[in-house]
mmCIF file of C-alpha atoms in Angstrom:
data_model
loop_
_atom_site.group_PDB
_atom_site.id
_atom_site.type_symbol
_atom_site.label_atom_id
_atom_site.label_comp_id
_atom_site.label_asym_id
_atom_site.label_seq_id
_atom_site.Cartn_x
_atom_site.Cartn_y
_atom_site.Cartn_z
ATOM 1 C CA UNK A 289 55.569 -27.977 142.078
ATOM 2 C CA UNK A 290 56.138 -24.212 141.848
ATOM 3 C CA UNK A 291 53.715 -22.052 143.838
ATOM 4 C CA UNK A 292 51.518 -20.125 141.421
ATOM 5 C CA UNK A 293 51.148 -17.295 143.931
ATOM 6 C CA UNK A 294 53.870 -16.157 146.311
ATOM 7 C CA UNK A 295 52.874 -14.322 149.504
ATOM 8 C CA UNK A 296 55.172 -12.440 151.840
ATOM 9 C CA UNK A 297 53.816 -10.561 154.865
ATOM 10 C CA UNK A 298 55.818 -7.912 156.709
ATOM 11 C CA UNK A 299 54.916 -4.739 158.620
ATOM 12 C CA UNK A 300 51.212 -5.161 157.957
ATOM 13 C CA UNK A 301 51.718 -5.441 154.185
ATOM 14 C CA UNK A 302 51.208 -8.593 152.122
ATOM 15 C CA UNK A 303 53.193 -8.743 148.888
ATOM 16 C CA UNK A 304 51.391 -11.053 146.452
ATOM 17 C CA UNK A 305 53.322 -12.186 143.390
ATOM 18 C CA UNK A 306 51.824 -13.860 140.322
ATOM 19 C CA UNK A 307 54.427 -16.565 139.776
ATOM 20 C CA UNK A 308 54.431 -17.933 136.231
ATOM 21 C CA UNK A 309 57.341 -15.954 134.765
ATOM 22 C CA UNK A 310 57.991 -18.611 132.119
ATOM 23 C CA UNK A 311 54.474 -17.892 130.755
ATOM 24 C CA UNK A 312 54.549 -14.120 131.336
ATOM 25 C CA UNK A 313 52.435 -14.725 134.450
ATOM 26 C CA UNK A 314 49.466 -15.655 132.268
ATOM 27 C CA UNK A 315 46.227 -16.171 134.158
ATOM 28 C CA UNK A 316 45.684 -19.912 133.917
ATOM 29 C CA UNK A 317 42.630 -21.473 135.517
ATOM 30 C CA UNK A 318 44.748 -22.793 138.373
ATOM 31 C CA UNK A 319 46.392 -19.413 139.001
ATOM 32 C CA UNK A 320 43.037 -17.630 139.029
ATOM 33 C CA UNK A 321 41.633 -20.088 141.542
ATOM 34 C CA UNK A 322 44.697 -19.720 143.748
ATOM 35 C CA UNK A 323 44.494 -15.910 143.590
ATOM 36 C CA UNK A 324 40.925 -16.052 144.890
ATOM 37 C CA UNK A 325 42.058 -18.250 147.785
ATOM 38 C CA UNK A 326 44.928 -15.910 148.631
ATOM 39 C CA UNK A 327 42.884 -12.708 148.493
ATOM 40 C CA UNK A 328 40.136 -14.269 150.604
ATOM 41 C CA UNK A 329 42.695 -15.291 153.216
ATOM 42 C CA UNK A 330 44.345 -11.863 153.255
ATOM 43 C CA UNK A 331 40.994 -10.121 153.606
ATOM 44 C CA UNK A 332 40.378 -12.119 156.778
ATOM 45 C CA UNK A 333 43.895 -11.766 158.195
ATOM 46 C CA UNK A 334 44.038 -9.015 160.829
ATOM 47 C CA UNK A 335 47.840 -8.926 160.513
ATOM 48 C CA UNK A 336 47.447 -7.632 156.953
ATOM 49 C CA UNK A 337 46.296 -4.049 156.460
ATOM 50 C CA UNK A 338 47.332 -3.449 152.842
ATOM 51 C CA UNK A 339 48.370 -5.529 149.833
ATOM 52 C CA UNK A 340 50.919 -5.115 147.039
ATOM 53 C CA UNK A 341 50.168 -7.112 143.881
ATOM 54 C CA UNK A 342 52.944 -7.711 141.345
ATOM 55 C CA UNK A 343 54.285 -10.258 138.874
ATOM 56 C CA UNK A 344 57.397 -12.419 138.967
ATOM 57 C CA UNK A 345 60.332 -11.317 136.825
ATOM 58 C CA UNK A 346 60.682 -8.139 134.797
ATOM 59 C CA UNK A 347 58.941 -9.080 131.536
ATOM 60 C CA UNK A 348 55.307 -9.145 132.606
ATOM 61 C CA UNK A 349 52.909 -8.139 135.328
ATOM 62 C CA UNK A 350 50.559 -10.529 133.580
ATOM 63 C CA UNK A 351 49.832 -11.182 129.908
ATOM 64 C CA UNK A 352 46.176 -11.873 130.712
ATOM 65 C CA UNK A 353 44.270 -15.082 130.143
ATOM 66 C CA UNK A 354 46.411 -18.034 129.097
ATOM 67 C CA UNK A 355 45.722 -18.113 125.351
ATOM 68 C CA UNK A 356 47.203 -21.594 124.990
ATOM 69 C CA UNK A 357 44.727 -22.847 127.565
ATOM 70 C CA UNK A 358 41.887 -20.966 125.864
ATOM 71 C CA UNK A 359 42.738 -22.500 122.515
ATOM 72 C CA UNK A 360 42.973 -26.059 123.778
ATOM 73 C CA UNK A 361 40.214 -26.316 126.401
ATOM 74 C CA UNK A 362 36.536 -26.433 125.503
ATOM 75 C CA UNK A 363 34.554 -23.734 127.283
ATOM 76 C CA UNK A 364 37.637 -21.975 128.635
ATOM 77 C CA UNK A 365 36.656 -18.723 126.935
ATOM 78 C CA UNK A 366 33.804 -18.426 129.422
ATOM 79 C CA UNK A 367 36.360 -17.168 131.922
ATOM 80 C CA UNK A 368 36.272 -13.804 130.146
ATOM 81 C CA UNK A 369 32.745 -13.315 131.481
ATOM 82 C CA UNK A 370 32.982 -15.307 134.700
ATOM 83 C CA UNK A 371 31.362 -13.730 137.739
ATOM 84 C CA UNK A 372 32.834 -16.018 140.378
ATOM 85 C CA UNK A 373 36.092 -14.975 142.039
ATOM 86 C CA UNK A 374 37.745 -18.340 141.400
ATOM 87 C CA UNK A 375 37.476 -17.707 137.638
ATOM 88 C CA UNK A 376 37.529 -13.901 137.515
ATOM 89 C CA UNK A 377 40.724 -12.381 139.002
ATOM 90 C CA UNK A 378 39.190 -8.894 139.175
ATOM 91 C CA UNK A 379 36.474 -10.283 141.456
ATOM 92 C CA UNK A 380 39.217 -12.023 143.438
ATOM 93 C CA UNK A 381 40.975 -8.704 144.022
ATOM 94 C CA UNK A 382 37.689 -7.040 144.918
ATOM 95 C CA UNK A 383 37.209 -9.595 147.698
ATOM 96 C CA UNK A 384 39.935 -7.768 149.583
ATOM 97 C CA UNK A 385 38.461 -4.784 151.411
ATOM 98 C CA UNK A 386 41.964 -3.506 152.163
ATOM 99 C CA UNK A 387 43.930 -1.216 149.833
ATOM 100 C CA UNK A 388 45.637 -3.022 146.943
ATOM 101 C CA UNK A 389 48.674 -1.347 145.377
ATOM 102 C CA UNK A 390 49.539 -2.674 141.929
ATOM 103 C CA UNK A 391 53.302 -2.808 141.296
ATOM 104 C CA UNK A 392 53.410 -3.116 137.509
ATOM 105 C CA UNK A 393 56.776 -4.691 136.756
ATOM 106 C CA UNK A 394 56.358 -5.362 133.021
ATOM 107 C CA UNK A 395 53.625 -5.674 130.425
ATOM 108 C CA UNK A 396 49.965 -5.726 131.470
ATOM 109 C CA UNK A 397 48.085 -6.989 128.443
ATOM 110 C CA UNK A 398 44.317 -7.311 127.870
ATOM 111 C CA UNK A 399 43.064 -9.360 130.862
ATOM 112 C CA UNK A 400 46.262 -8.350 132.620
ATOM 113 C CA UNK A 401 45.369 -4.722 131.979
ATOM 114 C CA UNK A 402 41.996 -5.404 133.587
ATOM 115 C CA UNK A 403 43.706 -6.934 136.625
ATOM 116 C CA UNK A 404 45.862 -3.813 136.946
ATOM 117 C CA UNK A 405 42.759 -1.619 136.809
ATOM 118 C CA UNK A 406 41.277 -3.605 139.701
ATOM 119 C CA UNK A 407 44.009 -2.285 142.007
ATOM 120 C CA UNK A 408 43.391 0.867 144.038
ATOM 121 C CA UNK A 409 46.701 2.521 143.128
ATOM 122 C CA UNK A 410 49.248 1.730 140.395
ATOM 123 C CA UNK A 411 53.020 2.175 140.599
ATOM 124 C CA UNK A 412 54.872 1.270 137.391
ATOM 125 C CA UNK A 413 58.455 0.386 136.621
ATOM 126 C CA UNK A 414 60.118 2.110 133.680
ATOM 127 C CA UNK A 415 59.696 -1.022 131.557
ATOM 128 C CA UNK A 416 55.969 -1.398 132.295
ATOM 129 C CA UNK A 417 53.670 -1.241 129.278
ATOM 130 C CA UNK A 418 49.912 -1.558 128.913
ATOM 131 C CA UNK A 419 47.868 -2.860 125.986
ATOM 132 C CA UNK A 420 44.239 -3.690 125.301
ATOM 133 C CA UNK A 421 44.284 -6.321 122.557
ATOM 134 C CA UNK A 422 40.685 -7.468 122.990
ATOM 135 C CA UNK A 423 39.737 -6.163 119.541
ATOM 136 C CA UNK A 424 42.702 -7.877 117.884
ATOM 137 C CA UNK A 425 41.874 -11.196 119.553
ATOM 138 C CA UNK A 426 38.164 -10.754 118.795
ATOM 139 C CA UNK A 427 36.958 -10.976 122.396
ATOM 140 C CA UNK A 428 35.007 -8.268 124.222
ATOM 141 C CA UNK A 429 36.318 -7.385 127.682
ATOM 142 C CA UNK A 430 34.296 -8.863 130.527
ATOM 143 C CA UNK A 431 36.310 -7.821 133.579
ATOM 144 C CA UNK A 432 35.587 -4.089 133.418
ATOM 145 C CA UNK A 433 38.151 -2.559 131.060
ATOM 146 C CA UNK A 434 35.659 -1.018 128.615
ATOM 147 C CA UNK A 435 34.125 1.049 131.424
ATOM 148 C CA UNK A 436 36.993 1.674 133.837
ATOM 149 C CA UNK A 437 39.659 2.787 131.383
ATOM 150 C CA UNK A 438 37.661 5.666 129.902
ATOM 151 C CA UNK A 439 36.821 6.913 133.371
ATOM 152 C CA UNK A 440 40.502 6.921 134.314
ATOM 153 C CA UNK A 441 42.175 8.430 131.242
ATOM 154 C CA UNK A 442 39.303 9.905 129.209
ATOM 155 C CA UNK A 443 37.123 8.353 126.544
ATOM 156 C CA UNK A 444 39.210 9.409 123.525
ATOM 157 C CA UNK A 445 42.441 8.029 124.930
ATOM 158 C CA UNK A 446 40.692 4.829 125.969
ATOM 159 C CA UNK A 447 39.301 4.396 122.464
ATOM 160 C CA UNK A 448 42.745 4.980 120.981
ATOM 161 C CA UNK A 449 44.183 2.122 123.038
ATOM 162 C CA UNK A 450 41.245 -0.240 122.591
ATOM 163 C CA UNK A 451 40.714 0.349 118.873
ATOM 164 C CA UNK A 452 44.406 -0.068 117.966
ATOM 165 C CA UNK A 453 45.786 -2.571 120.471
ATOM 166 C CA UNK A 454 48.888 -0.380 120.635
ATOM 167 C CA UNK A 455 51.127 -0.412 123.689
ATOM 168 C CA UNK A 456 51.165 2.467 126.169
ATOM 169 C CA UNK A 457 54.575 3.060 127.751
ATOM 170 C CA UNK A 458 55.035 3.820 131.434
ATOM 171 C CA UNK A 459 55.912 7.498 131.012
ATOM 172 C CA UNK A 460 52.808 8.176 128.931
ATOM 173 C CA UNK A 461 50.678 6.134 131.346
ATOM 174 C CA UNK A 462 51.843 8.442 134.140
ATOM 175 C CA UNK A 463 51.181 11.551 132.068
ATOM 176 C CA UNK A 464 47.686 10.317 131.247
ATOM 177 C CA UNK A 465 46.936 9.609 134.909
ATOM 178 C CA UNK A 466 46.751 5.823 134.596
ATOM 179 C CA UNK A 467 49.602 5.220 137.052
ATOM 180 C CA UNK A 468 50.538 7.328 140.061
ATOM 181 C CA UNK A 469 54.268 7.298 139.419
ATOM 182 C CA UNK A 470 57.045 5.550 137.499
ATOM 183 C CA UNK A 471 60.232 4.284 139.138
ATOM 184 C CA UNK A 472 63.146 2.058 138.182
ATOM 185 C CA UNK A 473 62.593 -1.682 138.363
ATOM 186 C CA UNK A 474 64.922 -1.818 141.381
ATOM 187 C CA UNK A 475 62.796 0.716 143.248
ATOM 188 C CA UNK A 476 59.400 -0.666 142.221
ATOM 189 C CA UNK A 477 58.689 -3.030 145.103
ATOM 190 C CA UNK A 478 60.264 -0.840 147.799
ATOM 191 C CA UNK A 479 58.215 2.132 146.582
ATOM 192 C CA UNK A 480 54.963 0.173 146.395
ATOM 193 C CA UNK A 481 55.580 -1.454 149.774
ATOM 194 C CA UNK A 482 56.337 1.865 151.457
ATOM 195 C CA UNK A 483 53.128 3.321 150.045
ATOM 196 C CA UNK A 484 51.246 0.275 151.334
ATOM 197 C CA UNK A 485 52.875 0.697 154.766
ATOM 198 C CA UNK A 486 51.682 4.307 154.830
ATOM 199 C CA UNK A 487 48.158 3.050 154.153
ATOM 200 C CA UNK A 488 48.567 0.297 156.749
ATOM 201 C CA UNK A 489 49.252 2.910 159.416
ATOM 202 C CA UNK A 490 45.630 4.091 159.202
ATOM 203 C CA UNK A 491 43.016 2.477 161.459
ATOM 204 C CA UNK A 492 42.024 -0.640 159.452
ATOM 205 C CA UNK A 493 38.283 -0.425 160.075
ATOM 206 C CA UNK A 494 38.213 3.226 159.033
ATOM 207 C CA UNK A 495 40.354 2.499 155.970
ATOM 208 C CA UNK A 496 38.038 -0.253 154.778
ATOM 209 C CA UNK A 497 35.056 2.034 155.195
ATOM 210 C CA UNK A 498 36.753 4.884 153.334
ATOM 211 C CA UNK A 499 37.736 2.598 150.450
ATOM 212 C CA UNK A 500 34.141 1.364 150.212
ATOM 213 C CA UNK A 501 32.817 4.940 150.270
ATOM 214 C CA UNK A 502 35.072 5.993 147.378
ATOM 215 C CA UNK A 503 34.402 2.870 145.300
ATOM 216 C CA UNK A 504 30.656 2.795 145.913
ATOM 217 C CA UNK A 505 30.312 6.510 145.185
ATOM 218 C CA UNK A 506 32.444 6.310 142.039
ATOM 219 C CA UNK A 507 29.989 3.792 140.602
ATOM 220 C CA UNK A 508 27.099 6.248 141.025
ATOM 221 C CA UNK A 509 26.101 9.467 139.256
ATOM 222 C CA UNK A 510 27.812 12.428 140.942
ATOM 223 C CA UNK A 511 24.728 13.660 142.793
ATOM 224 C CA UNK A 512 23.991 10.197 144.149
ATOM 225 C CA UNK A 513 27.620 9.829 145.187
ATOM 226 C CA UNK A 514 27.449 13.090 147.139
ATOM 227 C CA UNK A 515 24.286 11.873 148.843
ATOM 228 C CA UNK A 516 26.000 8.616 149.731
ATOM 229 C CA UNK A 517 28.902 10.518 151.294
ATOM 230 C CA UNK A 518 26.533 12.651 153.341
ATOM 231 C CA UNK A 519 24.645 9.603 154.552
ATOM 232 C CA UNK A 520 27.665 7.564 155.571
ATOM 233 C CA UNK A 521 29.743 10.419 156.968
ATOM 234 C CA UNK A 522 26.859 11.704 159.108
ATOM 235 C CA UNK A 523 26.364 8.276 160.636
ATOM 236 C CA UNK A 524 30.062 7.655 161.255
ATOM 237 C CA UNK A 525 31.165 11.128 162.344
ATOM 238 C CA UNK A 526 28.453 11.421 164.972
ATOM 239 C CA UNK A 527 30.147 8.599 166.876
ATOM 240 C CA UNK A 528 33.603 10.254 166.983
ATOM 241 C CA UNK A 529 34.552 11.833 170.320
ATOM 242 C CA UNK A 530 36.292 15.253 170.374
ATOM 243 C CA UNK A 531 39.252 13.930 172.373
ATOM 244 C CA UNK A 532 39.881 11.328 169.654
ATOM 245 C CA UNK A 533 40.014 14.035 167.008
ATOM 246 C CA UNK A 534 42.436 16.110 169.084
ATOM 247 C CA UNK A 535 44.802 13.163 169.657
ATOM 248 C CA UNK A 536 44.818 12.325 165.977
ATOM 249 C CA UNK A 537 45.292 15.973 164.999
ATOM 250 C CA UNK A 538 48.478 16.114 167.049
ATOM 251 C CA UNK A 539 49.694 12.878 165.466
ATOM 252 C CA UNK A 540 49.017 14.279 161.985
ATOM 253 C CA UNK A 541 51.009 17.418 162.811
ATOM 254 C CA UNK A 542 53.946 15.362 164.058
ATOM 255 C CA UNK A 543 53.866 13.154 160.976
ATOM 256 C CA UNK A 544 53.754 16.228 158.761
ATOM 257 C CA UNK A 545 56.884 17.622 160.397
ATOM 258 C CA UNK A 546 58.714 14.340 159.813
ATOM 259 C CA UNK A 547 57.802 14.412 156.116
#
């Protein structure tokens, strides 16, 4: 039986591949459950400091929920509003406290778009495309797209995508700020993995705390987010010794010269 999720770990980076290319990596119930298992394991693996999430092949990152399964299984539509990580792939990704770089290798459609938005950073190949077809299918999003997308690209652009179901190409996605950069399909994984290795070179405990600070603050009104930063930074920074700062400052200077 083919593994629904492929995992490769090297240099502190786990590359996780959704592996149903014959079905455009659609999020079947079995794949969603396996993704939760994998992300839970990676979160607890000290050898892993960052994760790259991608899809098998070049056609699709993921086409979202498996519509054939939805149409043939009673109650399957409940997955669109599932709160448990074994049913909700966004929750599965959120289990991982380490940075997750999305390497978008093809189309990311509807639920697949929501999975992409769950990643911390997005790198897209030139043939990546994004579409929100919830309105055309007649299902409201339940994994965060209606709130996240407008915050990332602006409310008018988000409404354009959601109210039409039209595809957004990679170049426009970069221009709109949805993805960090666009590269050729051949360079996609190497680029995403190098970025993840850069993240993995940061102290893992600090990195997890910084990710939580950004995510927790982003979910709050701006004033409350600033207060949260002040609270957490005051508590953490008071424990840092001057000699630690000096050693790290020298390392930052050396790294800057090499870049």
